[in-house]
Coordinates of N, CA, C and O in Angstrom, one line a residue:
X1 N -0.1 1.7 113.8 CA 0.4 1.0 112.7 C -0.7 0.8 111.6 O -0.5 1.1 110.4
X2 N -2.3 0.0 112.2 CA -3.0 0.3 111.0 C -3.3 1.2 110.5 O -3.5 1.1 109.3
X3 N -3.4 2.9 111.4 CA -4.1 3.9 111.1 C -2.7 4.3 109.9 O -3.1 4.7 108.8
X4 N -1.4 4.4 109.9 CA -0.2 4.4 109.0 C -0.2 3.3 107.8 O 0.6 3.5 106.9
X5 N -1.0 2.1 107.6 CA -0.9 1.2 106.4 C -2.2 1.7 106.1 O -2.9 0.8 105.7
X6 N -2.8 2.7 106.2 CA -4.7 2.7 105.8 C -5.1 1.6 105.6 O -5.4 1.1 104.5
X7 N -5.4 0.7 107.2 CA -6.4 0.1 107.3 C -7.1 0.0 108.3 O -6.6 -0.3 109.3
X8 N -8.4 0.3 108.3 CA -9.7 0.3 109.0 C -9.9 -0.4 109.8 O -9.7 -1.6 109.6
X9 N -10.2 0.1 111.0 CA -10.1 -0.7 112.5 C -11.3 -0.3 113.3 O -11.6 0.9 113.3
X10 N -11.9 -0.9 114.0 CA -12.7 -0.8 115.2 C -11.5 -1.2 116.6 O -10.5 -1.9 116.5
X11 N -11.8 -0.8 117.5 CA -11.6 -1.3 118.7 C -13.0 -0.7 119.7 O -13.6 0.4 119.6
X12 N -13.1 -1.6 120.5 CA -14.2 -1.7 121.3 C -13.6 -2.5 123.0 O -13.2 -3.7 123.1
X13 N -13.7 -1.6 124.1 CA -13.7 -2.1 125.0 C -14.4 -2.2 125.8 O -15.5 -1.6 125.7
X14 N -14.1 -3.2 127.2 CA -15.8 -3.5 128.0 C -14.7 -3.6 129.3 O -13.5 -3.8 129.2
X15 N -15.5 -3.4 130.4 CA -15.3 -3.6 131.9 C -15.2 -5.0 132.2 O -14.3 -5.5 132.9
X16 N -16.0 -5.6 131.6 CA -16.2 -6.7 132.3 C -16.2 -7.6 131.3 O -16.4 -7.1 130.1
X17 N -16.0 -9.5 131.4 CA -16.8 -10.6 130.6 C -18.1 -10.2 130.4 O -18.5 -10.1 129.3
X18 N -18.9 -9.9 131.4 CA -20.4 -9.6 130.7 C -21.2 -8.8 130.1 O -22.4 -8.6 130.0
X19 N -19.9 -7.9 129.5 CA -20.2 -6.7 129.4 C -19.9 -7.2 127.2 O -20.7 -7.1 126.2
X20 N -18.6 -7.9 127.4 CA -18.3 -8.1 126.1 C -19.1 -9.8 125.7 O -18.9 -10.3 124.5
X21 N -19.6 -10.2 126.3 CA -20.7 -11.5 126.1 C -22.1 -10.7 125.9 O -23.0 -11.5 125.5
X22 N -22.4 -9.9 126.0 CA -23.8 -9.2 125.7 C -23.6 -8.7 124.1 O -24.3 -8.8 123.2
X23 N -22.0 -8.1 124.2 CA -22.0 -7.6 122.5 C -22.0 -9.3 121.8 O -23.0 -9.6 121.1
X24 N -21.3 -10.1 121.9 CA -21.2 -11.3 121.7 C -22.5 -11.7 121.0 O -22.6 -12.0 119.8
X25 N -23.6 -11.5 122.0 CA -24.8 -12.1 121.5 C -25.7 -11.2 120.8 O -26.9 -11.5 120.8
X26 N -25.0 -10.0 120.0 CA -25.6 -9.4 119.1 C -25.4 -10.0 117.7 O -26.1 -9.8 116.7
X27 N -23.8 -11.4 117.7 CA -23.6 -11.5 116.8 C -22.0 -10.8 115.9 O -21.2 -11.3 115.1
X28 N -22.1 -9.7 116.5 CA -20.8 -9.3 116.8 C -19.6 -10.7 116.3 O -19.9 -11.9 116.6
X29 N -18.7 -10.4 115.8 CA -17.6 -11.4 115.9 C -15.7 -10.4 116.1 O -15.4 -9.3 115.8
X30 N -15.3 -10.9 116.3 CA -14.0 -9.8 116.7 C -13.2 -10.8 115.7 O -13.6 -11.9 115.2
X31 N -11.9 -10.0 115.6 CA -10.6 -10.7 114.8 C -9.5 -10.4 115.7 O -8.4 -10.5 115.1
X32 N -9.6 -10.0 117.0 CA -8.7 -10.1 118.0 C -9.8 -9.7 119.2 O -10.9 -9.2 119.2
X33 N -9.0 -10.2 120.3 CA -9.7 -10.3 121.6 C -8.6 -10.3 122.4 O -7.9 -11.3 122.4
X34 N -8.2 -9.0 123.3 CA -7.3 -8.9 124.4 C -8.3 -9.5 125.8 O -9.4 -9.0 126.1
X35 N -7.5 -10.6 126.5 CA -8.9 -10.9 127.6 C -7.7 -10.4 128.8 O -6.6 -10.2 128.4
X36 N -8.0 -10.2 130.2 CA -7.5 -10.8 131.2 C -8.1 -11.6 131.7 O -9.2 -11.8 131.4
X37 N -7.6 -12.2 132.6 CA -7.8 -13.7 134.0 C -9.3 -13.0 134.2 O -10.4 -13.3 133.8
X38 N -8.7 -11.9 134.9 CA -10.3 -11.3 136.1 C -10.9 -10.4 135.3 O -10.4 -9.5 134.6
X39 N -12.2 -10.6 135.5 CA -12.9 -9.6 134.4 C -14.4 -9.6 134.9 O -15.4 -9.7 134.2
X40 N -14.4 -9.3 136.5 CA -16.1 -9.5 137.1 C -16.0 -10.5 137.3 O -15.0 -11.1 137.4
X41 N -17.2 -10.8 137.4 CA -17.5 -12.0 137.7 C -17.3 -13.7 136.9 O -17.1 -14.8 137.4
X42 N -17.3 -13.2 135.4 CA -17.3 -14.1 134.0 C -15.7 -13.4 133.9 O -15.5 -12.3 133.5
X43 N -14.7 -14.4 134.5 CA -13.5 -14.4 134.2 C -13.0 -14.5 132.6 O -13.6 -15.1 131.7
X44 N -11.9 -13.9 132.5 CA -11.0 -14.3 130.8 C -11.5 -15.5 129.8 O -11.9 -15.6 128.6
X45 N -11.0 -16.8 131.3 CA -11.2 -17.8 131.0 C -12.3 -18.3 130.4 O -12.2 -19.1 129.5
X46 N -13.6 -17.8 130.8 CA -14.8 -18.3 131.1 C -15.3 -17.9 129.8 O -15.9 -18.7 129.0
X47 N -15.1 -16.5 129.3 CA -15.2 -15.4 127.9 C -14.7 -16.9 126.6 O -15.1 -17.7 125.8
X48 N -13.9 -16.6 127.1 CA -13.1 -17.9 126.3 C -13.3 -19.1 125.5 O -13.2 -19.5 124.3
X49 N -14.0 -19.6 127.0 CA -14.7 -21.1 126.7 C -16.2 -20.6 126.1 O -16.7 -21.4 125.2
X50 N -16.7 -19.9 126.4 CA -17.9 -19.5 126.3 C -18.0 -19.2 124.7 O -18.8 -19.8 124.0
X51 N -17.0 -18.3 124.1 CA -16.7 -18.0 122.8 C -16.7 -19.5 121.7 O -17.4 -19.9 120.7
X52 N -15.7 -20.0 122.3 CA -15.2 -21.2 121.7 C -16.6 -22.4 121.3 O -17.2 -23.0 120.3
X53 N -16.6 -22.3 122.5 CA -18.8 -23.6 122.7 C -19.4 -23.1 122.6 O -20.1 -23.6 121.7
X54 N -19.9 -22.1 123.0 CA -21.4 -21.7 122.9 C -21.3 -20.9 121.4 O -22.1 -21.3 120.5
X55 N -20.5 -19.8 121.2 CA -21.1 -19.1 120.1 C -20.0 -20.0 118.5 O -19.9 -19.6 117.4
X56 N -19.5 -21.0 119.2 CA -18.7 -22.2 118.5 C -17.8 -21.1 117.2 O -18.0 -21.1 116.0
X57 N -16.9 -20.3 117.9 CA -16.0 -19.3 117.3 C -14.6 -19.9 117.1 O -14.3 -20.6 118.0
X58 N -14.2 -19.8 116.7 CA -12.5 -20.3 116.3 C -11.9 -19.5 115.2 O -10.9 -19.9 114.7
X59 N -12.9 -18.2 115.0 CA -11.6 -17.1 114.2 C -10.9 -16.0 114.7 O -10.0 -15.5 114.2
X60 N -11.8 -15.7 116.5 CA -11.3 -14.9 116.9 C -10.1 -15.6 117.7 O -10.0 -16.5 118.4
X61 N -8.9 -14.2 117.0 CA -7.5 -14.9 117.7 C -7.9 -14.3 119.6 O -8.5 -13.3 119.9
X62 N -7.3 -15.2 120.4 CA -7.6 -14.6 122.1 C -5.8 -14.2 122.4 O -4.7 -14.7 122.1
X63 N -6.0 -13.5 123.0 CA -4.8 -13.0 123.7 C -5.3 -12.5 125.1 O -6.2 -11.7 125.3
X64 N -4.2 -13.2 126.2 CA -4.3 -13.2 127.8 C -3.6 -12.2 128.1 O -2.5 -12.1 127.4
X65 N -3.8 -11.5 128.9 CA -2.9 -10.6 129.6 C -3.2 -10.4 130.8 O -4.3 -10.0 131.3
X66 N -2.2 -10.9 131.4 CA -2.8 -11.5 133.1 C -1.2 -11.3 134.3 O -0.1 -11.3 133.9
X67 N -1.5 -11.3 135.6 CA -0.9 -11.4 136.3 C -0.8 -13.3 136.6 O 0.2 -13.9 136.8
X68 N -1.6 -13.6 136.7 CA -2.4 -14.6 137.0 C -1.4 -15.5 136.1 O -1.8 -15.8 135.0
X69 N -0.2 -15.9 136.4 CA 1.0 -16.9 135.8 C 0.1 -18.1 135.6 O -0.5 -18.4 134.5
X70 N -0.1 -18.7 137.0 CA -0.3 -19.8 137.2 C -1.5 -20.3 136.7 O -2.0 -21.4 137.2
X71 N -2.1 -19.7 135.8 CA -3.2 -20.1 135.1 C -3.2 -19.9 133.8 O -4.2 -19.6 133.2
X72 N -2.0 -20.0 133.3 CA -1.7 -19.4 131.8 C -1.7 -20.7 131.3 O -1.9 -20.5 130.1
X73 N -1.7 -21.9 131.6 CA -2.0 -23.3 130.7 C -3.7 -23.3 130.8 O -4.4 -23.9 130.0
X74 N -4.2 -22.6 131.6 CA -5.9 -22.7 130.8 C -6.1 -22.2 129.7 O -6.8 -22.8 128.8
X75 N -5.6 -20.7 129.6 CA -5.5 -20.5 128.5 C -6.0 -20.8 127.2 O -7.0 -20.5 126.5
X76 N -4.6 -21.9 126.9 CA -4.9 -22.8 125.7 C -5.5 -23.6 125.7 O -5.1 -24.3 124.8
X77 N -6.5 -24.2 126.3 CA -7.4 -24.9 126.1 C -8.3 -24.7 124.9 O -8.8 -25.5 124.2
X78 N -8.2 -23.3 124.8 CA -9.3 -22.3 124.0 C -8.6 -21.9 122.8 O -9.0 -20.9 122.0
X79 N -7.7 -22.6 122.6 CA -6.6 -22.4 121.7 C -6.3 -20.1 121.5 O -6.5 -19.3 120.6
X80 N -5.9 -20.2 122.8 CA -5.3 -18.5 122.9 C -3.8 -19.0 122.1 O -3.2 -20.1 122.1
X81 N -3.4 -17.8 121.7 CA -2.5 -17.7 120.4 C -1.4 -17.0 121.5 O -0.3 -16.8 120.8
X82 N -1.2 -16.5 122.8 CA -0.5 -15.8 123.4 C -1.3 -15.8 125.2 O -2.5 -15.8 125.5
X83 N -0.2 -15.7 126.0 CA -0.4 -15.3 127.3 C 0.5 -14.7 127.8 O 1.6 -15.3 127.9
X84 N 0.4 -13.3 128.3 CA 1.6 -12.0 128.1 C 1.4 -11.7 129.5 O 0.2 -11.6 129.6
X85 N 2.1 -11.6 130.7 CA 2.0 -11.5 132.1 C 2.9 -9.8 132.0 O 3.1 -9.2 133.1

């Protein structure tokens, strides 16, 4: 859809939370963030909270995508905009 409205996109993916918390601390900022639950060792959640306090972000929108139901109210803690099972 953006590549059809000609608009310019990156996407960038990582294995793990600690894979996308290293880009993180380049300074790096995203305008979307697909997480899941499990992501290594530094879970979704943890990306999350970490984004939110430490690099004190509140523009990247988060989006869950998880098996992991029963943890879909942590989520928003981090004010995630979606949790898609």
């Amino acid at each position: 859809l953006l590549k059809n409205a000609s608009i310019s996109y990156q996407i960038d993916a990582f294995s793990s939370g600690e894979d996308l918390l290293d880009k993180l601390e380049t300074g790096v900022c995203y305008d979307i963030a697909l997480l899941d639950i499990q992501m290594g060792e530094i879970s979704g959640v943890d990306v999350g909270s970490i984004l939110r306090r430490k690099f004190k972000n509140t523009k990247t929108q988060l989006i869950y995508i998880s098996a992991y139901e029963a943890r879909a109210k942590e989520v928003f803690y981090f004010n995630a905009i979606r949790f898609l099972s």
